[in-house]
Short mmCIF file of C-alpha atoms in Angstrom, two decimals:
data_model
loop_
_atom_site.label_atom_id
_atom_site.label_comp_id
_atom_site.label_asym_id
_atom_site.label_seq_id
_atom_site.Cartn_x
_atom_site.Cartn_y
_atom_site.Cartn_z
CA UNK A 1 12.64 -7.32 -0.35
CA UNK A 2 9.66 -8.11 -2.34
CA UNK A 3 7.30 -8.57 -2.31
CA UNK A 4 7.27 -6.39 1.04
CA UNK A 5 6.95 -3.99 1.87
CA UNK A 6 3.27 -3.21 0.81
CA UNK A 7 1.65 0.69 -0.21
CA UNK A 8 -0.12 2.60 2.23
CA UNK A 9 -3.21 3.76 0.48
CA UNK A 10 -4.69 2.99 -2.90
CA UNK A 11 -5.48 6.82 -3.59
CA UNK A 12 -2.82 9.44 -3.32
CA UNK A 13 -3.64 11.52 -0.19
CA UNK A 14 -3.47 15.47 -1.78
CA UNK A 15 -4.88 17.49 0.69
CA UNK A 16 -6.00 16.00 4.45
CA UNK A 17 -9.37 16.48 3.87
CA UNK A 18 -9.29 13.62 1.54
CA UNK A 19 -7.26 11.82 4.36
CA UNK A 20 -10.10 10.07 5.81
CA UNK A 21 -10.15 7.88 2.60
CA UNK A 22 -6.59 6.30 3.84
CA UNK A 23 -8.51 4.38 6.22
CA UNK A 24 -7.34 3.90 9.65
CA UNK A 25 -4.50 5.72 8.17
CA UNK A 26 -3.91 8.87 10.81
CA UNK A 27 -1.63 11.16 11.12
CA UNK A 28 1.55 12.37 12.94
CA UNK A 29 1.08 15.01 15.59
CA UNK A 30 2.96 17.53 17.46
CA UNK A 31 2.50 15.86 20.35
CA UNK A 32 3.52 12.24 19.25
CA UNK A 33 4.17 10.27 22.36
CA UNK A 34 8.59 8.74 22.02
CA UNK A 35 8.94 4.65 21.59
CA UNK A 36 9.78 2.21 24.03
CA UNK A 37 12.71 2.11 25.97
CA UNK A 38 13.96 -1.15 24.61
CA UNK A 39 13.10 -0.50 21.27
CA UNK A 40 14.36 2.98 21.38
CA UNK A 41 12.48 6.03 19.82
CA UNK A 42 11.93 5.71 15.65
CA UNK A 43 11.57 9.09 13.77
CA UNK A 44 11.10 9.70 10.21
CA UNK A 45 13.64 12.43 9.30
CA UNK A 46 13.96 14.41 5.96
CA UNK A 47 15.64 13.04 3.55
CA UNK A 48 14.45 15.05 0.46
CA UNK A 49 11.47 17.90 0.61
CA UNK A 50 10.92 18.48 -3.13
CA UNK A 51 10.62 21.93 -4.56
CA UNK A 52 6.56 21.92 -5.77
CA UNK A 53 3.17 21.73 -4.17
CA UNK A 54 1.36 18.66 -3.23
CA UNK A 55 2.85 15.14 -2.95
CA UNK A 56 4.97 11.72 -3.91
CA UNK A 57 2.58 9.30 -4.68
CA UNK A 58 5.28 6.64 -4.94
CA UNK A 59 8.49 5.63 -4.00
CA UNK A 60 11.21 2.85 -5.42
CA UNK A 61 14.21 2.01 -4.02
CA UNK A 62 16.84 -0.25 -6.01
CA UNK A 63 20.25 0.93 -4.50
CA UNK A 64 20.97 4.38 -2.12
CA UNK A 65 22.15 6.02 -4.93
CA UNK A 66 19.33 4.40 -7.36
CA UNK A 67 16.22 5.91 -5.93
CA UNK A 68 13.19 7.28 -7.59
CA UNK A 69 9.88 8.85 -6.91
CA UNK A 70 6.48 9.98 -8.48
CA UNK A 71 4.85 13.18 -7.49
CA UNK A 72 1.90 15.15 -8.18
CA UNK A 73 1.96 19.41 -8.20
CA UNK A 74 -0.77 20.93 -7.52
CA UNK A 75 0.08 24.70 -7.87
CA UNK A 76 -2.38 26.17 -10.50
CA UNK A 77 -2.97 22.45 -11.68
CA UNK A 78 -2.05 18.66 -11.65
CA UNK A 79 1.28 17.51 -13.01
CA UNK A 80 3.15 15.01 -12.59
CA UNK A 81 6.39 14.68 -11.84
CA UNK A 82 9.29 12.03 -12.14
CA UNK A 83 12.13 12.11 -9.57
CA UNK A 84 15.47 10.25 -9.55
CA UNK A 85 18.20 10.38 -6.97
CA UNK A 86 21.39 9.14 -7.72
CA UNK A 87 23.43 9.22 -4.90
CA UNK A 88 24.40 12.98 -5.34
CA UNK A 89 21.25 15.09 -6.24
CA UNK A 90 17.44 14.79 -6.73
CA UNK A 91 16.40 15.55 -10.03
CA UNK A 92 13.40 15.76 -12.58
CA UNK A 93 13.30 13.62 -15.18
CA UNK A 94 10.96 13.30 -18.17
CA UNK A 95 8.39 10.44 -17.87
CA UNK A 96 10.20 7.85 -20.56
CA UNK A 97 8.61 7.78 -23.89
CA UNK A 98 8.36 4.23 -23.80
CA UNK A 99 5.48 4.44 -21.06
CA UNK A 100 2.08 4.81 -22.64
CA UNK A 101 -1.22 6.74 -21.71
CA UNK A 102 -1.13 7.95 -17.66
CA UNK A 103 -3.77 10.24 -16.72
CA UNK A 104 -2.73 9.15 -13.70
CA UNK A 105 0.62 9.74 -11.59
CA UNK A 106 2.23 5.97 -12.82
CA UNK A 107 3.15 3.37 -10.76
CA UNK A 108 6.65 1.80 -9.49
CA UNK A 109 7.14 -1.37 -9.04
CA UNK A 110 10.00 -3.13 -8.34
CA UNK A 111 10.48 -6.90 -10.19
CA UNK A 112 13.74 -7.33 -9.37
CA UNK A 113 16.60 -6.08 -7.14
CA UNK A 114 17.97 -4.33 -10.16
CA UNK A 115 14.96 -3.63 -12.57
CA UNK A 116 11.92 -1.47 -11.63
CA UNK A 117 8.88 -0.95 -14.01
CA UNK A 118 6.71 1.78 -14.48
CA UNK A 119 3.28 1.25 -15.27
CA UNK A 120 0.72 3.92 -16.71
CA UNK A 121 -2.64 4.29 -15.14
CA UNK A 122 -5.02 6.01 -18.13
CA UNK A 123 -8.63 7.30 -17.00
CA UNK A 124 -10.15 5.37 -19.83
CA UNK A 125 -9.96 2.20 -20.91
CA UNK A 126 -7.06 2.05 -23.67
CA UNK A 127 -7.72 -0.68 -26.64
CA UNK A 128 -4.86 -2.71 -27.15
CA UNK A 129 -1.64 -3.05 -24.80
CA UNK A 130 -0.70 0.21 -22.50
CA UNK A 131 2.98 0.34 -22.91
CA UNK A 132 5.05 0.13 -19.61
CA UNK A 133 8.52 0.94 -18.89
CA UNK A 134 11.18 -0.22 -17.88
CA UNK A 135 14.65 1.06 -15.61
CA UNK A 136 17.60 -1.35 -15.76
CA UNK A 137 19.56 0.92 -13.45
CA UNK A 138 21.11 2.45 -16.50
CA UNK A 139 17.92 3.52 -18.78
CA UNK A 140 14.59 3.60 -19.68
CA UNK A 141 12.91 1.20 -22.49
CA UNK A 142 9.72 -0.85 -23.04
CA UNK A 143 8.63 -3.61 -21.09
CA UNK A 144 8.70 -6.35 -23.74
CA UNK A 145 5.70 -7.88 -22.82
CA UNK A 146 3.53 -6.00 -20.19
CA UNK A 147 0.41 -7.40 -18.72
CA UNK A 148 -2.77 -7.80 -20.96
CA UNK A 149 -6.11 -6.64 -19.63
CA UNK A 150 -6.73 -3.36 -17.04
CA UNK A 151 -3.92 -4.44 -14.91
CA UNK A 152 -2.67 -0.85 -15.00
CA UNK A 153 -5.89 0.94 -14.43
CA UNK A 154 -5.86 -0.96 -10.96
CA UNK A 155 -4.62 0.47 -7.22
CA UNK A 156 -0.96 -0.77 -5.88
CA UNK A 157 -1.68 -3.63 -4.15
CA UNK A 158 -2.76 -5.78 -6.92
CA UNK A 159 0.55 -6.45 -8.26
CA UNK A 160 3.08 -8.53 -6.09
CA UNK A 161 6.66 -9.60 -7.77
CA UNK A 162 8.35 -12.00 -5.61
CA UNK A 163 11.22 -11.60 -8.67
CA UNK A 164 11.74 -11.09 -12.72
CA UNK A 165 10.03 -14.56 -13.45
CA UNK A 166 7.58 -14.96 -10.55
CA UNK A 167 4.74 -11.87 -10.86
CA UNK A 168 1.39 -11.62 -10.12
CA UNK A 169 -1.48 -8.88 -10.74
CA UNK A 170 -4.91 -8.75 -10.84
CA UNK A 171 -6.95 -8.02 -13.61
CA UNK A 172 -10.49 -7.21 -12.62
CA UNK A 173 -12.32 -8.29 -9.75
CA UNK A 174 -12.18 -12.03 -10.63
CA UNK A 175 -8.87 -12.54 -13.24
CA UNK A 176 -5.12 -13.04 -12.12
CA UNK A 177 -2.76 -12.92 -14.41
CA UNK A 178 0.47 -14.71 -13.83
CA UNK A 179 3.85 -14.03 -15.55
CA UNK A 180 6.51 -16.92 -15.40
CA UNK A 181 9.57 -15.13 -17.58
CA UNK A 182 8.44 -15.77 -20.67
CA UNK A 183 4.31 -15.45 -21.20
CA UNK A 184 1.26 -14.40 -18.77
CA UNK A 185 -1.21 -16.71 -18.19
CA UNK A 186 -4.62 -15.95 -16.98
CA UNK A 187 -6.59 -17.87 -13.92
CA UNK A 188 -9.78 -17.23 -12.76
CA UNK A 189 -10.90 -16.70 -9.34
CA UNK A 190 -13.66 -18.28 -6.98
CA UNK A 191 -14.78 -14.56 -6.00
CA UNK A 192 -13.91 -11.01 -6.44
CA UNK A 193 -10.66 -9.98 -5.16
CA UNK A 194 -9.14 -6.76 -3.84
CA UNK A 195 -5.51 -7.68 -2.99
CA UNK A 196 -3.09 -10.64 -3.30
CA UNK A 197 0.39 -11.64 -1.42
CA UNK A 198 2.85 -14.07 -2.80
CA UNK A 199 4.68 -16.50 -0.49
CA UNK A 200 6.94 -18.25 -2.26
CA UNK A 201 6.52 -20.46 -5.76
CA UNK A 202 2.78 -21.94 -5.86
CA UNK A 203 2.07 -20.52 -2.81
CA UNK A 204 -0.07 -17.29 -3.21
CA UNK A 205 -3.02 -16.00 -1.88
CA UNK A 206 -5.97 -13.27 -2.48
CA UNK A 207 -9.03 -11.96 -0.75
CA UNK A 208 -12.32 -9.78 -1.17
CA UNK A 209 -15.81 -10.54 -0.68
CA UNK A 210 -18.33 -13.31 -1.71
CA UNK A 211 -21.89 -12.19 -2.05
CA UNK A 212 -23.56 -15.92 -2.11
CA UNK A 213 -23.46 -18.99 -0.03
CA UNK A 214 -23.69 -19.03 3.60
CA UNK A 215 -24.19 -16.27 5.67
CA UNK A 216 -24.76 -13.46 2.69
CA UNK A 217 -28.70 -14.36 3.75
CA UNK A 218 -30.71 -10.89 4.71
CA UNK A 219 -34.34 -10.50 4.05
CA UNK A 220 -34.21 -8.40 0.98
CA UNK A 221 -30.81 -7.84 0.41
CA UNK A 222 -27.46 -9.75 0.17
CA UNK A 223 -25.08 -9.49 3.41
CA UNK A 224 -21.38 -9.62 1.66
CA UNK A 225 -19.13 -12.48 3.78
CA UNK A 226 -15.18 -12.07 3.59
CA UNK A 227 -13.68 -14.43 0.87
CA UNK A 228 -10.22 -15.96 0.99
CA UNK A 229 -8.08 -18.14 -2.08
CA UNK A 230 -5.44 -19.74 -2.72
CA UNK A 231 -3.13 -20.53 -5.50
CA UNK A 232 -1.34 -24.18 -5.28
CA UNK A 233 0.28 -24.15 -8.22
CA UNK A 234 -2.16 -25.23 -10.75
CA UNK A 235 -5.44 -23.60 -9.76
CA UNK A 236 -7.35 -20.96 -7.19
CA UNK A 237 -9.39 -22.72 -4.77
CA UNK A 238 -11.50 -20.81 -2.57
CA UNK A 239 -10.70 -21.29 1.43
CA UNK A 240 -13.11 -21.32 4.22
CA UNK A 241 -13.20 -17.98 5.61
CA UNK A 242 -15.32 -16.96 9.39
CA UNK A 243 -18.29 -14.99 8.66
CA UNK A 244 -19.00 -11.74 9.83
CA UNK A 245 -22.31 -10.31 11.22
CA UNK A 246 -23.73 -7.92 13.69
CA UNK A 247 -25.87 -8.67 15.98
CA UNK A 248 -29.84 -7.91 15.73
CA UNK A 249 -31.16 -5.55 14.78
CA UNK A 250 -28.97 -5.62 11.73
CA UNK A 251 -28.30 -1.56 10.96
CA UNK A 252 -28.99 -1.03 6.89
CA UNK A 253 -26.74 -2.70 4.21
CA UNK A 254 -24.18 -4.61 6.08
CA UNK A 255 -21.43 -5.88 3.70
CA UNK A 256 -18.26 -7.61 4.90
CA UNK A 257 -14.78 -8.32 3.44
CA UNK A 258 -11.69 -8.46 3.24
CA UNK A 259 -9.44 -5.59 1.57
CA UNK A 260 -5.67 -6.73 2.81
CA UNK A 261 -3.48 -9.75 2.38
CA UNK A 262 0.12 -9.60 4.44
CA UNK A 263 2.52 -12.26 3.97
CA UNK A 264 5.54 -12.26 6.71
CA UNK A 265 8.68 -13.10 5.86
CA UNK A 266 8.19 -16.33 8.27
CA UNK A 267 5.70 -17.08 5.87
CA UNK A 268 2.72 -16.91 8.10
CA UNK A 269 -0.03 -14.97 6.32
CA UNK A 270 -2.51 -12.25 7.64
CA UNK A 271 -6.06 -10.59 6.39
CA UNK A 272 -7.13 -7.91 7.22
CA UNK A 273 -10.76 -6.22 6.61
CA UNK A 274 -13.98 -4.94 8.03
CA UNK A 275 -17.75 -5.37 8.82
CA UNK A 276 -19.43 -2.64 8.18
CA UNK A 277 -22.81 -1.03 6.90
CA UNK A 278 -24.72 2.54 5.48
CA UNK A 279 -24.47 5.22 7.89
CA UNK A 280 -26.61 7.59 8.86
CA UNK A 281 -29.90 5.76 8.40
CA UNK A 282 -30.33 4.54 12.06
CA UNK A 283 -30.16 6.83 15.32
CA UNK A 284 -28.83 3.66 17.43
CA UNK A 285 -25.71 2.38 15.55
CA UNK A 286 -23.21 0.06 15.81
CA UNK A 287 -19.41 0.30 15.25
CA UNK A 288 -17.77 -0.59 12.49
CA UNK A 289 -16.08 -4.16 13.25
CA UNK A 290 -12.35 -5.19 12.25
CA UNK A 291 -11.29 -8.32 10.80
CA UNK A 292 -8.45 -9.59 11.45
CA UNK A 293 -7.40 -13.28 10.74
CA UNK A 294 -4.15 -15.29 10.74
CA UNK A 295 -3.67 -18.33 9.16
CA UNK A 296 -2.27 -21.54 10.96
CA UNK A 297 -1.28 -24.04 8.33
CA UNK A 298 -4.97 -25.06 7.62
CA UNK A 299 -7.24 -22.97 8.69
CA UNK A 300 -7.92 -19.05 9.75
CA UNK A 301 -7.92 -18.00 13.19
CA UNK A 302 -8.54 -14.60 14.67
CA UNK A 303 -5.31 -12.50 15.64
CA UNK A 304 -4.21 -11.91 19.01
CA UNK A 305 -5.19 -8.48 19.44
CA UNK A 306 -2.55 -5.40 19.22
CA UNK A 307 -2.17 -2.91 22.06
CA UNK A 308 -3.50 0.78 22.00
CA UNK A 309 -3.84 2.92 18.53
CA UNK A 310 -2.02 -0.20 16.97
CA UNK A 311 -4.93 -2.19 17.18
CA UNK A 312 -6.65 -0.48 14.45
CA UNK A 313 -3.59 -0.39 12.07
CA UNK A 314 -2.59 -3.03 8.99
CA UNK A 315 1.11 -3.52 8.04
CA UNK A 316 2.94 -1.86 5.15
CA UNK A 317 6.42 -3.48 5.97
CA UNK A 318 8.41 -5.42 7.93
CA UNK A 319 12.01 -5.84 9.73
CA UNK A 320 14.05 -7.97 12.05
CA UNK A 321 11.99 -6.64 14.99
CA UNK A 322 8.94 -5.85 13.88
CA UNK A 323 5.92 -4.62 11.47
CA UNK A 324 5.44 -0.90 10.40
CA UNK A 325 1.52 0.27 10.45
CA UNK A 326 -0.43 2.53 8.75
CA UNK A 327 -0.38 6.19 10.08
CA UNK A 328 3.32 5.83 11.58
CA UNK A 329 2.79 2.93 14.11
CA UNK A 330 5.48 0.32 14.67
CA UNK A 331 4.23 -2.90 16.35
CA UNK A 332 7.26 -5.11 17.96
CA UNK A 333 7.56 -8.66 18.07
CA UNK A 334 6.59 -8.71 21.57
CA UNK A 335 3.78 -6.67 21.49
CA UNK A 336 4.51 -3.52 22.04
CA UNK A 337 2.90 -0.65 19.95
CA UNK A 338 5.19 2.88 18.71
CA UNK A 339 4.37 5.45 17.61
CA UNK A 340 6.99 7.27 15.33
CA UNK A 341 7.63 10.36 15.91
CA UNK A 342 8.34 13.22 12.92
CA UNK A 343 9.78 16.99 12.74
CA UNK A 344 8.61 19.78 11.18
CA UNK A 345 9.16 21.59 8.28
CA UNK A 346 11.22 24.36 8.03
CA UNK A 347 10.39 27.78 7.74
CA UNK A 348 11.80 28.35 4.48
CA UNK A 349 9.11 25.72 2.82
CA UNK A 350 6.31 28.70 4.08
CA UNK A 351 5.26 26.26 6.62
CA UNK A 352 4.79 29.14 9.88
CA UNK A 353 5.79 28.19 13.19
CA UNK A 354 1.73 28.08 14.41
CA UNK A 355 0.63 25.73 11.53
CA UNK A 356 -0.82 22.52 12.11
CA UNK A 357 1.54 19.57 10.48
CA UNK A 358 0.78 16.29 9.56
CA UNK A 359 2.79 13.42 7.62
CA UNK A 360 1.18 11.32 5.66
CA UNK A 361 3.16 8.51 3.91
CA UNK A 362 2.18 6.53 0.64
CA UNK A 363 5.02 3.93 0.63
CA UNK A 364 8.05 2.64 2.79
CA UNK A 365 10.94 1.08 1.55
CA UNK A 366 14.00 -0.85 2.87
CA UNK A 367 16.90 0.32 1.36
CA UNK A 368 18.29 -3.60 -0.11
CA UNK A 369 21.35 -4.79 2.15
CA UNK A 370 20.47 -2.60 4.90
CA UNK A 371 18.67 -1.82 8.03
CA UNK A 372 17.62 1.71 6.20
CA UNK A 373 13.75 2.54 5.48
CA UNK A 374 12.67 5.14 2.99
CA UNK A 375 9.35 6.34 2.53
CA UNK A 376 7.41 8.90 0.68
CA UNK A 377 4.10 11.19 0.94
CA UNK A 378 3.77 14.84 2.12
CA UNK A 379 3.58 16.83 5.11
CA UNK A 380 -0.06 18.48 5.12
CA UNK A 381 0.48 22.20 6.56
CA UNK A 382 -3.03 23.62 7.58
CA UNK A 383 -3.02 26.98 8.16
CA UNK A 384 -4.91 29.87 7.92
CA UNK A 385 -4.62 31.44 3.99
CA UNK A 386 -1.96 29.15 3.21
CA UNK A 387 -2.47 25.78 3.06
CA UNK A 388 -0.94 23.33 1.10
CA UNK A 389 0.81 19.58 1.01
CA UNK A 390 4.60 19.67 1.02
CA UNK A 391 6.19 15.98 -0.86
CA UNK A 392 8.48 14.43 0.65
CA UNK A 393 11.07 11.36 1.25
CA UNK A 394 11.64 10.80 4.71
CA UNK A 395 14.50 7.97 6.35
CA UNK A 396 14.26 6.43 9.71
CA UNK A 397 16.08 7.14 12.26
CA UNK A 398 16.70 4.64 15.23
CA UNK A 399 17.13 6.63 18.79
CA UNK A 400 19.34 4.17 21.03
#
């Protein structure tokens, strides 16, 4: 299942008025309207709601009794916490002593359908190699040799495994680093990159932003042009990418780029960005623009566009009849946009009956050899002397 599905955010979501940085991420409502009648209504149903304050940051999912899951408390402070379900009970577990400094809640990444590492994410910059860890569906121990460089210190999405001897992550802006099973070798990129999707063996691509060469022309400034590469095999060549630009006047410091790279499992591959500027300097401004591209075999096209809210949404996984969006949207092969739908919490979490609810998920995963989907995040409860984020796991749940 790797390396789909892809994470939802790049910054843990703790309280929703840091939501808004999830872009285009939104959240589930009261009043979310029931799926289609072919496809039948899709609800994310409780599968775990975990005893502390604030929320799972990540989720892994090797087996249904092999599951685990990183949260972050924030009741009189920030901890983090380590959570393992193994097909009876969920349970804390110590982070392993193998892992090394995380000032950050670490990250999970599967690398194999039976191995998961756990990489640290330090504030500062640690000298030498930052140990990593490793689950073998049995124990914890060191990653023998974990990437070199500020891999860890990086969001999610810049570390694809499409298996044990086939991983890439990016280190910096402009540095991939590529591990084969028994070293990792570092390539440099054309431009600065912000995410990467592996296809299948030399096949891999990245995107960001280019800041020279045509189109990044503005009297007195640069105007940033989305930037797409590819890996063959034996180096990165850059691809030719459509500019973006709003039309005259030009509001204040445009920039364009591209901050998503989706590979289906058809093997046709998506980007997905935006073109957009400083706010608040202009009376008369424009709207932010969305990129979205699709490429053809040799060259990138725009996408057809999606109906409704799903228009504005980027995948984070994807199943025999469709992709799953950002902000619990489900687009199906033929076009049709869902919205999935979500309960509330009970009572007995202090959630009251009047509060405001809203889920907010940081990963989804497909339980391997099923049709299941896990994913994991909180429920934000607003309400008035009482608010707070409530972590949970969550399983979907197919209406017929």
């Amino acid at each position: 299942m790797y390396p789909l599905p892809r994470r939802l955010a790049a910054i843990p979501a703790l309280l929703c008025v840091v939501a808004l940085l999830l872009t285009a991420a939104g959240c589930g409502t009261d009043s979310d309207p029931t799926g289609s009648r072919s496809t039948g209504s899709l609800t994310w149903e409780f599968e775990h709601i975990a005893d502390f304050r604030g929320t799972l940051t990540d989720v892994a999912v090797l087996a249904e009794d092999d599951i685990w899951a990183v949260g972050t408390e924030t009741d009189g402070g920030s901890n983090t916490h380590l959570l393992h379900y193994d097909g009876r009970q969920w349970k804390r577990e110590p982070l392993p002593e193998a892992l090394g400094t995380t000032d950050y809640p670490p990250l999970l990444e599967e690398v194999g359908e039976e191995t998961l590492w756990l990489r640290p994410r330090p504030y500062k910059e640690v000298t030498g190699v930052n140990p990593w860890a490793r689950w073998d569906g049995t124990r914890w121990s060191a990653v023998p040799n974990p990437p070199p460089g500020k891999v860890g210190d990086f969001r999610a999405a810049d570390f694809e495994a499409a298996g044990p001897d086939d991983i890439w992550a990016l280190d910096g802006e402009q540095t991939a680093q590529h591990w084969d099973g028994t070293h990792w070798t570092a390539t440099r990129l054309p431009y600065g990159a912000s995410d990467l999707a592996v296809v299948g063996p030399d096949d891999v691509w990245a995107v960001g932003s280019r800041s020279t060469g045509p189109g990044t022309e503005l009297s007195g400034e640069r105007y940033s042009q989305p930037a797409s590469m590819h890996w063959d095999g034996t180096s990165w060549k850059s691809v030719e990418t459509p500019q973006a630009r709003f039309e005259e006047p030009i509001p204040p410091e445009p920039s364009a780029g591209l901050d998503q790279v989706f590979a289906l499992d058809s093997g046709e591959v998506r980007a997905y960005g935006n073109n957009t500027f400083n706010h608040g300097e202009v009376e008369d401004e424009p709207a932010d623009e969305h990129i979205r591209l699709r490429w053809d075999g040799s060259k990138w096209d725009e996408q057809k566009p999606a109906p409704g809210e799903c228009a504005q949404r980027t995948p984070v996984g994807q199943d025999d009849e469709g992709l799953f969006l950002n902000g619990n949207w489900y687009l199906t092969d033929d076009g049709r946009c869902v919205k999935i739908k979500r309960h509330r919490l009970p009572l007995s979490t202090g959630a009251r009956k009047g509060s405001n609810q809203q889920l907010w998920l940081e990963e989804i995963h497909r339980v391997p050899g099923t049709d299941e989907w896990l994913g994991a995040g909180h429920v934000q409860v607003n309400q008035s002397g009482d608010p707070f984020g409530a972590p949970v796991v969550v399983r979907l749940k197919r209406g017929g």
